[in-house]
Tab-separated table of C-alpha atoms and ligand atoms in Angstrom:
chain	number	residue	atom	x	y	z
A	1	UNK	CA	-5.100	21.474	18.477
A	2	UNK	CA	-4.051	22.045	15.078
A	3	UNK	CA	-3.822	19.388	12.490
A	4	UNK	CA	-1.860	19.832	9.305
A	5	UNK	CA	-2.434	18.245	5.830
A	6	UNK	CA	-0.224	15.472	5.767
A	7	UNK	CA	1.020	14.204	2.512
A	8	UNK	CA	3.280	11.853	3.880
A	9	UNK	CA	3.959	8.492	1.681
A	10	UNK	CA	4.004	6.285	5.044
A	11	UNK	CA	3.323	6.147	7.850
A	12	UNK	CA	0.633	8.288	6.676
A	13	UNK	CA	-2.579	10.022	7.295
A	14	UNK	CA	-5.367	8.155	9.022
A	15	UNK	CA	-9.095	9.030	9.097
A	16	UNK	CA	-9.657	11.618	11.547
A	17	UNK	CA	-12.739	9.793	12.858
A	18	UNK	CA	-10.885	6.840	13.221
A	19	UNK	CA	-8.338	8.458	15.416
A	20	UNK	CA	-11.026	10.273	17.631
A	21	UNK	CA	-12.837	6.902	17.934
A	22	UNK	CA	-9.621	5.154	19.154
A	23	UNK	CA	-8.875	8.098	21.535
A	24	UNK	CA	-12.157	7.746	23.140
A	25	UNK	CA	-11.687	4.131	23.770
A	26	UNK	CA	-8.098	4.383	24.826
A	27	UNK	CA	-8.466	4.052	28.543
A	28	UNK	CA	-11.594	2.042	28.733
A	29	UNK	CA	-12.482	-0.241	25.642
A	30	UNK	CA	-16.186	-1.135	25.950
A	31	UNK	CA	-16.202	-1.383	29.731
A	32	UNK	CA	-13.365	-3.637	29.938
A	33	UNK	CA	-11.530	-1.227	32.066
A	34	UNK	CA	-8.359	-1.257	30.075
A	35	UNK	CA	-7.112	-0.238	26.502
A	36	UNK	CA	-6.682	-2.572	23.593
A	37	UNK	CA	-3.017	-2.412	23.904
A	38	UNK	CA	-3.236	-3.904	27.433
A	39	UNK	CA	-5.577	-6.721	26.668
A	40	UNK	CA	-4.747	-10.376	26.427
A	41	UNK	CA	-4.805	-11.345	22.695
A	42	UNK	CA	-6.244	-14.748	23.870
A	43	UNK	CA	-9.298	-12.848	25.427
A	44	UNK	CA	-12.729	-13.171	23.941
A	45	UNK	CA	-12.915	-9.349	23.804
A	46	UNK	CA	-9.888	-9.348	21.434
A	47	UNK	CA	-10.839	-12.454	19.515
A	48	UNK	CA	-13.994	-10.469	18.556
A	49	UNK	CA	-11.778	-7.495	17.478
A	50	UNK	CA	-9.676	-9.442	15.107
A	51	UNK	CA	-12.686	-11.763	13.695
A	52	UNK	CA	-14.572	-8.563	13.018
A	53	UNK	CA	-11.634	-7.008	11.269
A	54	UNK	CA	-11.208	-9.988	9.167
A	55	UNK	CA	-14.920	-10.170	8.324
A	56	UNK	CA	-15.216	-6.556	7.442
A	57	UNK	CA	-12.128	-6.716	5.216
A	58	UNK	CA	-13.743	-9.866	3.539
A	59	UNK	CA	-16.954	-7.810	2.941
A	60	UNK	CA	-14.811	-4.872	1.473
A	61	UNK	CA	-12.748	-6.968	-0.967
A	62	UNK	CA	-15.457	-9.564	-1.510
A	63	UNK	CA	-12.655	-12.147	-0.609
A	64	UNK	CA	-13.578	-15.709	-1.848
A	65	UNK	CA	-13.791	-18.498	0.577
A	66	UNK	CA	-10.703	-20.339	-0.274
A	67	UNK	CA	-8.528	-17.438	0.567
A	68	UNK	CA	-7.208	-17.008	4.034
A	69	UNK	CA	-6.533	-13.481	5.601
A	70	UNK	CA	-3.486	-13.215	7.842
A	71	UNK	CA	-2.358	-10.058	9.945
A	72	UNK	CA	1.263	-10.438	10.557
A	73	UNK	CA	4.235	-8.195	11.449
A	74	UNK	CA	7.396	-7.428	9.770
A	75	UNK	CA	5.988	-4.879	7.364
A	76	UNK	CA	5.812	-5.215	3.531
A	77	UNK	CA	9.748	-6.000	3.516
A	78	UNK	CA	9.069	-9.218	5.536
A	79	UNK	CA	6.790	-10.539	2.731
A	80	UNK	CA	9.738	-9.949	0.412
A	81	UNK	CA	11.206	-13.033	2.027
A	82	UNK	CA	8.126	-14.878	3.091
A	83	UNK	CA	6.915	-15.048	-0.516
A	84	UNK	CA	9.817	-17.081	-2.017
A	85	UNK	CA	10.298	-19.147	1.122
A	86	UNK	CA	6.772	-20.307	1.017
A	87	UNK	CA	5.744	-20.404	-2.465
A	88	UNK	CA	8.944	-21.851	-4.092
A	89	UNK	CA	8.403	-25.477	-5.673
A	90	UNK	CA	10.488	-25.329	-8.915
A	91	UNK	CA	12.878	-22.574	-7.661
A	92	UNK	CA	11.926	-20.106	-10.412
A	93	UNK	CA	10.149	-16.821	-10.134
A	94	UNK	CA	9.259	-14.120	-12.522
A	95	UNK	CA	9.552	-10.361	-11.296
A	96	UNK	CA	8.275	-7.117	-13.011
A	97	UNK	CA	10.645	-4.219	-11.945
A	98	UNK	CA	8.639	-1.243	-11.739
A	99	UNK	CA	10.629	0.411	-8.868
A	100	UNK	CA	12.797	0.314	-5.665
A	101	UNK	CA	10.330	-1.860	-3.852
A	102	UNK	CA	10.268	-4.457	-6.789
A	103	UNK	CA	13.791	-4.495	-6.880
A	104	UNK	CA	14.208	-5.073	-3.366
A	105	UNK	CA	11.806	-7.830	-3.422
A	106	UNK	CA	13.619	-9.419	-6.345
A	107	UNK	CA	16.937	-8.979	-4.500
A	108	UNK	CA	15.710	-10.946	-1.608
A	109	UNK	CA	14.077	-13.570	-3.693
A	110	UNK	CA	17.255	-14.489	-5.213
A	111	UNK	CA	18.636	-15.837	-1.993
A	112	UNK	CA	16.057	-18.673	-2.408
A	113	UNK	CA	15.392	-19.137	-6.012
A	114	UNK	CA	16.227	-18.139	-9.561
A	115	UNK	CA	14.641	-14.852	-10.474
A	116	UNK	CA	13.744	-13.762	-13.920
A	117	UNK	CA	13.301	-10.183	-14.351
A	118	UNK	CA	10.610	-10.276	-17.179
A	119	UNK	CA	10.070	-6.547	-17.651
A	120	UNK	CA	11.266	-3.343	-16.274
A	121	UNK	CA	11.001	0.298	-16.353
A	122	UNK	CA	14.278	1.154	-15.039
A	123	UNK	CA	15.624	2.735	-18.124
A	124	UNK	CA	13.381	5.765	-17.623
A	125	UNK	CA	13.661	6.201	-13.862
A	126	UNK	CA	10.575	3.834	-13.283
A	127	UNK	CA	8.492	6.647	-14.650
A	128	UNK	CA	5.888	4.089	-16.447
A	129	UNK	CA	4.491	0.631	-16.310
A	130	UNK	CA	6.231	-1.509	-18.767
A	131	UNK	CA	4.243	-3.004	-21.738
A	132	UNK	CA	2.354	-6.246	-20.403
A	133	UNK	CA	1.074	-7.570	-23.627
A	134	UNK	CA	3.838	-9.857	-24.397
A	135	UNK	CA	5.472	-10.948	-21.108
A	136	UNK	CA	7.896	-13.754	-21.163
A	137	UNK	CA	6.626	-15.894	-18.312
A	138	UNK	CA	8.910	-18.661	-17.518
A	139	UNK	CA	7.392	-21.906	-17.925
A	140	UNK	CA	8.571	-23.258	-14.597
A	141	UNK	CA	7.739	-20.125	-12.661
A	142	UNK	CA	6.269	-20.728	-9.213
A	143	UNK	CA	4.875	-17.128	-9.172
A	144	UNK	CA	4.950	-13.736	-10.944
A	145	UNK	CA	5.656	-10.834	-8.814
A	146	UNK	CA	4.292	-7.355	-9.296
A	147	UNK	CA	4.179	-4.107	-7.050
A	148	UNK	CA	0.951	-2.616	-8.019
A	149	UNK	CA	1.434	0.807	-6.817
A	150	UNK	CA	4.940	2.360	-6.916
A	151	UNK	CA	4.882	4.500	-3.842
A	152	UNK	CA	8.182	6.515	-4.713
A	153	UNK	CA	7.508	7.120	-8.337
A	154	UNK	CA	3.769	7.571	-8.552
A	155	UNK	CA	3.056	4.743	-11.114
A	156	UNK	CA	0.189	2.289	-10.944
A	157	UNK	CA	-0.814	-0.983	-12.813
A	158	UNK	CA	-4.000	-0.121	-14.520
A	159	UNK	CA	-4.385	-3.557	-15.793
A	160	UNK	CA	-3.093	-7.029	-14.533
A	161	UNK	CA	-0.269	-8.855	-16.365
A	162	UNK	CA	-1.437	-12.047	-18.205
A	163	UNK	CA	0.661	-14.717	-16.289
A	164	UNK	CA	-0.284	-17.537	-18.263
A	165	UNK	CA	-1.842	-19.423	-15.558
A	166	UNK	CA	0.985	-18.741	-13.170
A	167	UNK	CA	0.317	-17.384	-9.689
A	168	UNK	CA	0.189	-13.787	-9.390
A	169	UNK	CA	1.862	-12.131	-6.265
A	170	UNK	CA	1.095	-8.482	-5.637
A	171	UNK	CA	2.807	-6.034	-3.298
A	172	UNK	CA	-0.361	-3.706	-2.873
A	173	UNK	CA	1.121	-1.881	0.141
A	174	UNK	CA	0.446	1.786	-1.114
A	175	UNK	CA	-2.978	1.174	-3.009
A	176	UNK	CA	-4.520	-1.353	-0.743
A	177	UNK	CA	-8.313	-0.744	-0.354
A	178	UNK	CA	-8.107	2.296	-2.606
A	179	UNK	CA	-10.556	0.736	-5.313
A	180	UNK	CA	-12.337	-2.582	-5.807
A	181	UNK	CA	-10.067	-5.362	-7.073
A	182	UNK	CA	-10.859	-8.876	-8.035
A	183	UNK	CA	-9.070	-11.054	-5.438
A	184	UNK	CA	-9.663	-14.428	-7.543
A	185	UNK	CA	-7.114	-13.255	-9.948
A	186	UNK	CA	-4.100	-13.184	-7.457
A	187	UNK	CA	-2.609	-15.990	-5.504
A	188	UNK	CA	-1.296	-13.587	-2.908
A	189	UNK	CA	-1.748	-9.991	-2.002
A	190	UNK	CA	0.204	-8.157	0.705
A	191	UNK	CA	-0.007	-4.667	2.106
A	192	UNK	CA	2.027	-2.995	4.780
A	193	UNK	CA	-0.791	-1.140	6.792
A	194	UNK	CA	1.133	2.173	7.311
A	195	UNK	CA	0.395	3.242	3.828
A	196	UNK	CA	-3.409	3.296	3.615
A	197	UNK	CA	-5.189	1.305	6.350
A	198	UNK	CA	-3.591	1.581	9.658
A	199	UNK	CA	-0.296	1.975	11.835
A	200	UNK	CA	2.971	0.643	11.022
A	201	UNK	CA	3.677	-2.771	12.383
A	202	UNK	CA	0.907	-4.825	10.812
A	203	UNK	CA	1.045	-6.380	7.433
A	204	UNK	CA	-1.982	-8.042	5.816
A	205	UNK	CA	-1.535	-11.119	3.521
A	206	UNK	CA	-4.529	-12.558	1.861
A	207	UNK	CA	-3.382	-15.867	0.222
A	208	UNK	CA	-5.128	-18.653	-1.719
A	209	UNK	CA	-5.351	-21.863	0.541
A	210	UNK	CA	-3.662	-24.217	-1.944
A	211	UNK	CA	-0.640	-22.028	-1.898
A	212	UNK	CA	-0.254	-22.427	1.796
A	213	UNK	CA	2.190	-25.521	1.914
A	214	UNK	CA	3.704	-27.587	4.700
A	215	UNK	CA	6.286	-29.054	2.300
A	216	UNK	CA	8.628	-26.242	2.564
A	217	UNK	CA	12.389	-26.143	3.905
A	218	UNK	CA	11.875	-27.217	7.558
A	219	UNK	CA	14.540	-24.791	8.494
A	220	UNK	CA	12.065	-21.944	7.729
A	221	UNK	CA	11.771	-19.774	10.851
A	222	UNK	CA	8.435	-20.752	12.240
A	223	UNK	CA	7.224	-17.066	12.080
A	224	UNK	CA	7.899	-16.957	8.575
A	225	UNK	CA	5.642	-19.855	7.651
A	226	UNK	CA	2.229	-19.117	6.095
A	227	UNK	CA	0.886	-22.594	7.218
A	228	UNK	CA	1.593	-21.811	10.890
A	229	UNK	CA	-0.086	-18.354	10.834
A	230	UNK	CA	-3.049	-19.762	8.826
A	231	UNK	CA	-3.492	-22.508	11.219
A	232	UNK	CA	-3.447	-20.323	14.150
A	233	UNK	CA	-5.783	-17.539	13.146
A	234	UNK	CA	-2.706	-15.125	13.063
A	235	UNK	CA	-2.124	-15.957	16.530
A	236	UNK	CA	0.497	-18.322	16.861
A	237	UNK	CA	2.365	-15.713	18.615
A	238	UNK	CA	1.106	-12.493	19.852
A	239	UNK	CA	-0.113	-10.550	16.890
A	240	UNK	CA	0.190	-6.727	16.614
A	241	UNK	CA	-3.010	-6.194	18.563
A	242	UNK	CA	-3.477	-2.469	18.486
A	243	UNK	CA	-2.488	-2.196	14.813
A	244	UNK	CA	-4.982	-4.904	14.035
A	245	UNK	CA	-7.578	-3.081	16.021
A	246	UNK	CA	-6.985	0.198	14.267
A	247	UNK	CA	-7.016	-1.490	10.815
A	248	UNK	CA	-10.455	-2.881	11.641
A	249	UNK	CA	-11.502	0.683	12.552
A	250	UNK	CA	-10.452	1.863	9.143
A	251	UNK	CA	-12.087	-1.024	7.515
A	252	UNK	CA	-15.571	0.054	9.258
A	253	UNK	CA	-14.923	3.628	8.194
A	254	UNK	CA	-14.689	2.463	4.582
A	255	UNK	CA	-17.739	0.365	4.860
A	256	UNK	CA	-19.694	3.365	6.183
A	257	UNK	CA	-18.587	5.449	3.319
A	258	UNK	CA	-19.972	2.847	0.928
A	259	UNK	CA	-17.001	0.417	0.223
A	260	UNK	CA	-14.274	0.456	-2.283
A	261	UNK	CA	-16.472	1.557	-5.214
A	262	UNK	CA	-17.430	4.680	-3.302
A	263	UNK	CA	-13.867	5.358	-2.068
A	264	UNK	CA	-12.629	4.706	-5.728
A	265	UNK	CA	-14.755	7.397	-7.005
A	266	UNK	CA	-13.623	9.832	-4.158
A	267	UNK	CA	-9.935	9.007	-5.066
A	268	UNK	CA	-10.399	9.632	-8.837
A	269	UNK	CA	-12.040	13.051	-8.174
A	270	UNK	CA	-9.267	13.906	-5.617
A	271	UNK	CA	-6.390	12.859	-7.905
A	272	UNK	CA	-8.059	14.662	-10.930
A	273	UNK	CA	-7.984	17.878	-8.998
A	274	UNK	CA	-4.183	17.764	-8.667
A	275	UNK	CA	-3.333	16.173	-12.097
A	276	UNK	CA	-5.721	18.629	-13.981
A	277	UNK	CA	-3.733	21.536	-12.304
A	278	UNK	CA	-0.340	19.911	-13.035
A	279	UNK	CA	-1.317	19.368	-16.702
A	280	UNK	CA	-2.031	23.076	-17.298
A	281	UNK	CA	0.326	24.734	-15.154
A	282	UNK	CA	3.602	26.449	-16.696
A	283	UNK	CA	5.453	25.946	-13.446
A	284	UNK	CA	4.782	22.553	-12.339
A	285	UNK	CA	4.454	19.049	-14.025
A	286	UNK	CA	3.735	15.508	-13.277
A	287	UNK	CA	6.799	13.510	-13.575
A	288	UNK	CA	5.385	10.067	-14.830
A	289	UNK	CA	3.713	8.693	-18.206
A	290	UNK	CA	-0.013	9.711	-17.916
A	291	UNK	CA	-1.208	6.289	-18.621
A	292	UNK	CA	0.645	5.027	-15.608
A	293	UNK	CA	-0.565	7.675	-12.982
A	294	UNK	CA	-1.211	6.545	-9.377
A	295	UNK	CA	-4.309	7.804	-7.643
A	296	UNK	CA	-2.323	7.471	-4.251
A	297	UNK	CA	1.051	8.995	-4.845
A	298	UNK	CA	1.346	12.070	-7.226
A	299	UNK	CA	4.723	13.036	-7.924
A	300	UNK	CA	5.689	16.453	-9.736
A	301	UNK	CA	8.491	18.871	-10.193
A	302	UNK	CA	8.549	22.591	-10.982
A	303	UNK	CA	10.833	24.093	-13.644
A	304	UNK	CA	13.998	24.142	-11.408
A	305	UNK	CA	15.536	22.488	-8.346
A	306	UNK	CA	15.683	25.883	-6.501
A	307	UNK	CA	11.926	26.619	-7.143
A	308	UNK	CA	11.210	23.070	-5.730
A	309	UNK	CA	13.209	23.761	-2.558
A	310	UNK	CA	11.410	27.279	-2.287
A	311	UNK	CA	7.935	25.539	-2.837
A	312	UNK	CA	8.899	22.966	-0.209
A	313	UNK	CA	9.720	25.449	2.227
A	314	UNK	CA	6.820	27.697	1.876
A	315	UNK	CA	4.235	24.873	1.499
A	316	UNK	CA	5.607	23.491	4.773
A	317	UNK	CA	5.122	26.935	6.628
A	318	UNK	CA	1.621	26.963	5.262
A	319	UNK	CA	0.584	23.614	6.707
A	320	UNK	CA	1.309	21.084	4.022
A	321	UNK	CA	3.596	18.558	5.427
A	322	UNK	CA	5.731	15.982	3.851
A	323	UNK	CA	5.589	17.053	0.218
A	324	UNK	CA	9.239	16.330	-0.437
A	325	UNK	CA	9.736	13.653	-3.122
A	326	UNK	CA	11.685	10.633	-2.172
A	327	UNK	CA	15.493	11.274	-1.920
A	328	UNK	CA	16.257	9.047	-5.062
A	329	UNK	CA	14.192	11.288	-7.331
A	330	UNK	CA	13.811	14.682	-5.746
A	331	UNK	CA	11.145	17.128	-6.591
A	332	UNK	CA	7.693	16.758	-4.820
A	333	UNK	CA	5.406	14.045	-3.987
A	334	UNK	CA	1.873	14.355	-2.653
A	335	UNK	CA	0.562	11.093	-1.223
A	336	UNK	CA	-3.196	11.489	-1.078
A	337	UNK	CA	-4.259	8.147	0.396
A	338	UNK	CA	-8.034	7.240	1.166
A	339	UNK	CA	-7.865	9.335	4.488
A	340	UNK	CA	-6.810	12.517	2.718
A	341	UNK	CA	-9.919	14.754	2.423
A	342	UNK	CA	-10.790	16.402	-0.846
A	343	UNK	CA	-10.374	19.725	0.880
A	344	UNK	CA	-6.773	19.012	1.576
A	345	UNK	CA	-5.963	18.367	-2.056
A	346	UNK	CA	-7.882	21.452	-3.204
A	347	UNK	CA	-6.097	23.560	-0.716
A	348	UNK	CA	-2.750	22.377	-1.871
A	349	UNK	CA	-3.799	23.241	-5.578
A	350	UNK	CA	-4.917	26.498	-4.302
A	351	UNK	CA	-1.608	27.076	-2.756
A	352	UNK	CA	0.253	26.052	-5.848
A	353	UNK	CA	-1.814	28.199	-7.934
A	354	UNK	CA	-0.736	31.186	-5.855
A	355	UNK	CA	2.856	29.968	-5.593
A	356	UNK	CA	3.046	30.012	-9.373
A	357	UNK	CA	1.327	33.352	-9.550
A	358	UNK	CA	3.999	34.963	-7.135
A	359	UNK	CA	6.840	33.378	-8.841
A	360	UNK	CA	6.033	33.492	-12.602
A	361	UNK	CA	8.175	35.264	-15.214
B	1	PLP	C1	6.456	1.149	2.055
B	1	PLP	C2	6.503	-0.042	1.139
B	1	PLP	C3	7.157	-1.205	1.395
B	1	PLP	C4	7.884	-1.576	2.459
B	1	PLP	O1	7.139	-1.512	3.707
B	1	PLP	P1	7.693	-1.729	5.153
B	1	PLP	O2	6.577	-1.965	6.080
B	1	PLP	O3	8.542	-0.483	5.303
B	1	PLP	O4	8.688	-2.867	5.114
B	1	PLP	C5	6.985	-2.341	0.405
B	1	PLP	N1	6.490	-2.031	-0.782
B	1	PLP	C6	5.617	-0.906	-1.094
B	1	PLP	C7	5.018	-0.756	-2.269
B	1	PLP	C8	5.807	0.219	-0.218
B	1	PLP	O5	5.202	1.351	-0.451
């Protein structure tokens, strides 16, 4: 068996220990004689799995009592619909446009309410986080939407926008659990699991209880109502049982590492190995504003498209997978989520150095 260094933006690398552990339990989970996939979600055993996942996540993020944790389906994209459908009161929301995901979220929200795009970095292909010092927050905004880490471009908010008391909603799909955050600053945080915490098919929503309303359009599909999911402990219908189980294992893996402060230190060290190299290379360069750099998705290019393609071909042959940048911007992108070992990043930099030497001049 040979595992590659997988730099995919998502679905993405998971901790090898978690995968091994899950493999060991595949056929017979804790003497139940069945796999978690085959188990009733109403069984005592499964209830314990989901309860433990929630309590470990609460520990990791220090989630206040007045927030609910929901494990849902439909990926990050379904939240683009659920957020406006469930949070609208005045029918107005502010969106900060920092990339394709924020744009998609805003487009979807326009079906339900008036969307004000209060800041954007589209003018420079989303290569920076816009100035947040003087945002024109709408007086009647039901919420302010941001996409914390912009997976495609490799930018990240390093401070939160001042929402002037309005509810902050964050799409944290690609930086979830990569660093400590203060949950109480947000009204709602959501994250599709497949970037940093588990398999595709599960999305995690952390929502302040007072935002869970029953007074929403009664035509709202039942599965798109936060109140229904909250009342039923994410089990109104069958939840993504196996996905939640794996997320739970990743939460334990993080707790064992020392929690989010510890993983943040590792992530900073890891990202710096790559950024430091890019900053002194004569062939490769990072494509985003230095102050806006992501710790999770590192986007870079070389001096020509031809060389990019040669690099992609040779790196793949050498066991570095999924380094191709998103089709909308080209170049390269190394997604170095929590589960990417430091050795993986170091091996990539060694390869890049060697490639640069072989192709200079
Ligand atoms: C991947 C991604 C999404 C979309 O997730 P799906 O699960 O495919 O719907 C949304 N937002 C961000 C920031 C992402 O990285």
